[in-house]
mmCIF file of N, CA and C in Angstrom:
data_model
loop_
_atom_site.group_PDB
_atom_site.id
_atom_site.type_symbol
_atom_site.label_atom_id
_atom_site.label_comp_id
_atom_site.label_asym_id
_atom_site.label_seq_id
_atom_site.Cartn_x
_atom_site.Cartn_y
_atom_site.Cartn_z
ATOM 1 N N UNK Z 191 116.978 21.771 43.929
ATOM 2 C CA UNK Z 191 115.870 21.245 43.155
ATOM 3 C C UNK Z 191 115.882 19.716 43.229
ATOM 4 N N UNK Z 192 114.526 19.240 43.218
ATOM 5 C CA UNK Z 192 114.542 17.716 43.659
ATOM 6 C C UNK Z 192 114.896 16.598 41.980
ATOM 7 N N UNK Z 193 115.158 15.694 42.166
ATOM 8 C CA UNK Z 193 115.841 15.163 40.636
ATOM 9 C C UNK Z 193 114.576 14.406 40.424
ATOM 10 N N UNK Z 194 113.592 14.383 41.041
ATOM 11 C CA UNK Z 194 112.185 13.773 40.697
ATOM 12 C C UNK Z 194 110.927 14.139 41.528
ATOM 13 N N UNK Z 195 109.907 14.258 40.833
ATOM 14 C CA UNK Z 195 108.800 14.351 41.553
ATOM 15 C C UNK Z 195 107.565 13.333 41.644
ATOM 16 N N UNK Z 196 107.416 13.461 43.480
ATOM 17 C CA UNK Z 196 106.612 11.965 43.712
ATOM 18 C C UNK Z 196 105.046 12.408 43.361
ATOM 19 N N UNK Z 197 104.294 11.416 43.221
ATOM 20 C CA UNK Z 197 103.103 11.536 42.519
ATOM 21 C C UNK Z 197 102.478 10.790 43.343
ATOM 22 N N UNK Z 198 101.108 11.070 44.327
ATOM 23 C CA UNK Z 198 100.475 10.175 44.557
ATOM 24 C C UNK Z 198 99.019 9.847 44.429
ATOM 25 N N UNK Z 199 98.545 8.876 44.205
ATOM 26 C CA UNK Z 199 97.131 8.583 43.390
ATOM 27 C C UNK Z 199 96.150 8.300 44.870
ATOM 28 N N UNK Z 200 95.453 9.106 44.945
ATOM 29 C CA UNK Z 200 94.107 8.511 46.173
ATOM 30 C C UNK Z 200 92.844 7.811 45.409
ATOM 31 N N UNK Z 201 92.250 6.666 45.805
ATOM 32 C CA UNK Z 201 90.779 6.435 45.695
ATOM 33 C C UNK Z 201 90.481 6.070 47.022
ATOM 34 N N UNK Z 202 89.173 5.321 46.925
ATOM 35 C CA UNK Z 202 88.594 5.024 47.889
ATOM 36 C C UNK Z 202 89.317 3.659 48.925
ATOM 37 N N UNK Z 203 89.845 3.042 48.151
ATOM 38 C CA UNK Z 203 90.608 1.912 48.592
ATOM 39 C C UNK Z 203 92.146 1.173 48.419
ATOM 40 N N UNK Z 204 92.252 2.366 47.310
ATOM 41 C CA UNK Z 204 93.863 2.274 47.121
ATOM 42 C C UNK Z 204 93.975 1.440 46.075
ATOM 43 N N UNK Z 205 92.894 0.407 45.334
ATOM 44 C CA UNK Z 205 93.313 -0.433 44.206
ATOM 45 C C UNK Z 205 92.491 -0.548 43.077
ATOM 46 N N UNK Z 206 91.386 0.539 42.711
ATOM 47 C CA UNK Z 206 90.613 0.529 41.735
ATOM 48 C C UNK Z 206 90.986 1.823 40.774
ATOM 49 N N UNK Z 207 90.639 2.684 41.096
ATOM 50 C CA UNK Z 207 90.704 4.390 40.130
ATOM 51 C C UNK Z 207 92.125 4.363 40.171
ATOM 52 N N UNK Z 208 92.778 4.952 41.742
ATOM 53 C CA UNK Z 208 94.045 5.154 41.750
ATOM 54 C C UNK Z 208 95.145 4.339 40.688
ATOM 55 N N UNK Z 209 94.819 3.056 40.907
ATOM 56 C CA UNK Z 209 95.689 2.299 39.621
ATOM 57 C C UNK Z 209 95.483 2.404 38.462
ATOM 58 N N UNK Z 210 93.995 2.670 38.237
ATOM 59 C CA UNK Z 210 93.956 2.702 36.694
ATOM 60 C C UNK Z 210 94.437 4.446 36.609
ATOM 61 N N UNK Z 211 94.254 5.610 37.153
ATOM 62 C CA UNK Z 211 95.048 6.813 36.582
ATOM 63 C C UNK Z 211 96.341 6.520 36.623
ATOM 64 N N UNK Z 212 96.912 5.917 37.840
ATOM 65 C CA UNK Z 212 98.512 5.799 37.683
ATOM 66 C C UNK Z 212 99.034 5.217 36.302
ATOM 67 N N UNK Z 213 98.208 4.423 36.002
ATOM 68 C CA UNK Z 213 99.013 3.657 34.550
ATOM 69 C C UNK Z 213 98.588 4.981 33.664
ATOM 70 N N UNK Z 214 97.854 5.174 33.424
ATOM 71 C CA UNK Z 214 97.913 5.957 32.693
ATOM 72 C C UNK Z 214 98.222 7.667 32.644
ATOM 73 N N UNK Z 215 98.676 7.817 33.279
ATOM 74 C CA UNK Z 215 99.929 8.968 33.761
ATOM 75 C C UNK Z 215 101.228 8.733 33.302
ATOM 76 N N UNK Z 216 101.059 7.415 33.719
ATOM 77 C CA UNK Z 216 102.949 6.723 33.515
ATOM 78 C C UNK Z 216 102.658 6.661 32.454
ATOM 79 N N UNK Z 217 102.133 6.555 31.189
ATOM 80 C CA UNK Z 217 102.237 6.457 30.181
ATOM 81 C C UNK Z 217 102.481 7.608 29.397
ATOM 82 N N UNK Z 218 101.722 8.214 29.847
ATOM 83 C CA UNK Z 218 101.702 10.124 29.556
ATOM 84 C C UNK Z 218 103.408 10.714 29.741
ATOM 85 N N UNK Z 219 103.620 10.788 31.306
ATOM 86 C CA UNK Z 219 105.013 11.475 31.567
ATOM 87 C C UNK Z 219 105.844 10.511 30.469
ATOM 88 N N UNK Z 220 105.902 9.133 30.180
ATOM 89 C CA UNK Z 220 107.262 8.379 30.030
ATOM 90 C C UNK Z 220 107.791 9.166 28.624
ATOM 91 N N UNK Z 221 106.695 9.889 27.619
ATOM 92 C CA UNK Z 221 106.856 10.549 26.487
ATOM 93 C C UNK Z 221 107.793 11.848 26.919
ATOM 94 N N UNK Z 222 108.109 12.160 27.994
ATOM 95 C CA UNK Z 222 108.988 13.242 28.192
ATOM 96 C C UNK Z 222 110.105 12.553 29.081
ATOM 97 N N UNK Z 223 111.141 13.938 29.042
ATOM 98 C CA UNK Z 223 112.230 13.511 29.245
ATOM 99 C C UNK Z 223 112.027 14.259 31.271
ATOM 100 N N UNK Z 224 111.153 13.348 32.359
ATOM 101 C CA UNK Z 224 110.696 13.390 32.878
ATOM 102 C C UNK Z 224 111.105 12.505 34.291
ATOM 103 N N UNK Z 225 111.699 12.873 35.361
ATOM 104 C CA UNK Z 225 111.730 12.420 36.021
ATOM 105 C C UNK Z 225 110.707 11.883 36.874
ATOM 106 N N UNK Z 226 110.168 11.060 37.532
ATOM 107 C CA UNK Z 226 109.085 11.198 38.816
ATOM 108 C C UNK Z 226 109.096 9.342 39.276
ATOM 109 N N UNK Z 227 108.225 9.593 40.691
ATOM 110 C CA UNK Z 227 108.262 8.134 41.049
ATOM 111 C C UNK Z 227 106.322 8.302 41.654
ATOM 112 N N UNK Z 228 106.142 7.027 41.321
ATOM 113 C CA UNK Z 228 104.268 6.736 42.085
ATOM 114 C C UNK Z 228 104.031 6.026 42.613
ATOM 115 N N UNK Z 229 102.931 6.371 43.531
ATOM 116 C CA UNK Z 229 102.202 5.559 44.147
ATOM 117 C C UNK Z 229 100.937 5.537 44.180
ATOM 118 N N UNK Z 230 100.232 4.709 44.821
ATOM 119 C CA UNK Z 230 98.819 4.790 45.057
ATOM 120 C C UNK Z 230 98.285 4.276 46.685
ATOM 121 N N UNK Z 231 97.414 4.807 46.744
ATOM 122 C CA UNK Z 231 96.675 4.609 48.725
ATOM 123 C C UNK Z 231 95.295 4.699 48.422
ATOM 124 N N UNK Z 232 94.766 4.247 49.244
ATOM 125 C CA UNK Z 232 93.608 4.498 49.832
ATOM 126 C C UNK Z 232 93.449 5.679 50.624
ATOM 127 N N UNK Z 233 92.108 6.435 50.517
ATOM 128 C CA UNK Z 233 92.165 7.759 50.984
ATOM 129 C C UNK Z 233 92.776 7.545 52.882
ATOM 130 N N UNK Z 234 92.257 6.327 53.634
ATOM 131 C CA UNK Z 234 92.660 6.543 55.016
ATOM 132 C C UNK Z 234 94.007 6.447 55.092
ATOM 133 N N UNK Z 235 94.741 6.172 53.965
ATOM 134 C CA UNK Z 235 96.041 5.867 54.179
ATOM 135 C C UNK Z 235 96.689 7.384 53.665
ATOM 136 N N UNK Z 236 96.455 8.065 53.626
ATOM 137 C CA UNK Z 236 97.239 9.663 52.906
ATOM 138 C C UNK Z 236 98.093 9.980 54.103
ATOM 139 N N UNK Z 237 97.833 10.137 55.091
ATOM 140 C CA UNK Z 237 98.746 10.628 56.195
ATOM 141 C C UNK Z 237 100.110 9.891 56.294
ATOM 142 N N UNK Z 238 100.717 8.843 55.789
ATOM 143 C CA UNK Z 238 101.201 7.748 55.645
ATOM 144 C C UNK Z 238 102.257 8.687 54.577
ATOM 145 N N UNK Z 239 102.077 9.469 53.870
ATOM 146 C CA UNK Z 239 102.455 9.861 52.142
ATOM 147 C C UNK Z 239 103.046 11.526 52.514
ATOM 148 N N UNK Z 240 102.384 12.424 53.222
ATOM 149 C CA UNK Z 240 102.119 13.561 53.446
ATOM 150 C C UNK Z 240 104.333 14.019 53.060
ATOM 151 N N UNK Z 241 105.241 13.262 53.890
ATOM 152 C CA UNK Z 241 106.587 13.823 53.681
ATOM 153 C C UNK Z 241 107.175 13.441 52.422
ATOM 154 N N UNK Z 242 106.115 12.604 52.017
ATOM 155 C CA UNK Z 242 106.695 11.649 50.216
ATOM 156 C C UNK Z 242 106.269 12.860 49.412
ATOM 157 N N UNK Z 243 104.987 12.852 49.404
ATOM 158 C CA UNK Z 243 104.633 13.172 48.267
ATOM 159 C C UNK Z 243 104.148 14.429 47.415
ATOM 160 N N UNK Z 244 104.499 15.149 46.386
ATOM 161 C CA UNK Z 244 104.638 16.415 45.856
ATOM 162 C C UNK Z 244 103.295 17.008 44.895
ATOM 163 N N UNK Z 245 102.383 15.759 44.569
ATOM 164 C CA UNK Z 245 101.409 15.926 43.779
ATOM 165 C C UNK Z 245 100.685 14.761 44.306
ATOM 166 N N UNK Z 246 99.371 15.497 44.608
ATOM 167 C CA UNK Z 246 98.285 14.284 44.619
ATOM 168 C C UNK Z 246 97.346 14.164 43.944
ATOM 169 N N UNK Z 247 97.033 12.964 43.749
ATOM 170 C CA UNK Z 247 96.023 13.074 41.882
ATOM 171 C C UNK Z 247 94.886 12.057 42.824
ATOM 172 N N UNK Z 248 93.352 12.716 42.943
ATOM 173 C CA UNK Z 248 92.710 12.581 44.170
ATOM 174 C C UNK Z 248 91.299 11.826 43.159
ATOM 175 N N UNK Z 249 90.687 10.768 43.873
ATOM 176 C CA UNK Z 249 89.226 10.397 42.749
ATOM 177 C C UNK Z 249 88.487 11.560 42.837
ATOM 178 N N UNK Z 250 87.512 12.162 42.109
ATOM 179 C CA UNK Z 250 86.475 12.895 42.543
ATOM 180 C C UNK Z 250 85.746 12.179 43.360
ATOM 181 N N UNK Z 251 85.276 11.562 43.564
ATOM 182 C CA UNK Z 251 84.298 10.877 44.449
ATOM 183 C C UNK Z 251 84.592 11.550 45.873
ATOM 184 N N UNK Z 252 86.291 11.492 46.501
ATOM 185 C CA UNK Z 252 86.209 11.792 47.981
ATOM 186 C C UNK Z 252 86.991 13.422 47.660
ATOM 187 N N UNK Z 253 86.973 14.024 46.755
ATOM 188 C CA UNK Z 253 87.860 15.113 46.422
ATOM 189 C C UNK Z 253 86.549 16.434 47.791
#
């Protein structure tokens, strides 16, 4: 079993939606006794993530 799970945030450009859900995720998990690590990309950049990452938290816009 992995001792954390990676999280990764897609929008359209990697620095608008994606950051604002990431903060507020991290705020969410930190209330548990919760391992995990994040990031955020731009949707052309996902292939980049594919061996990282365990959850992807996607904008609707390109979902």
């Amino acid at each position: 079993m992995k001792d954390s799970v990676n999280i990764l945030f897609v929008c359209g450009y990697g620095v608008g939606s994606s950051v604002m859900l990431q903060t507020v995720v991290k705020k969410a998990l930190a209330k548990y006794d919760f391992s995990f690590d994040m990031e955020h990309t731009a949707a052309g950049e996902v292939g980049g993530f594919t061996d990282w990452a365990d959850i992807y938290a996607i904008s609707k816009k390109i979902a």
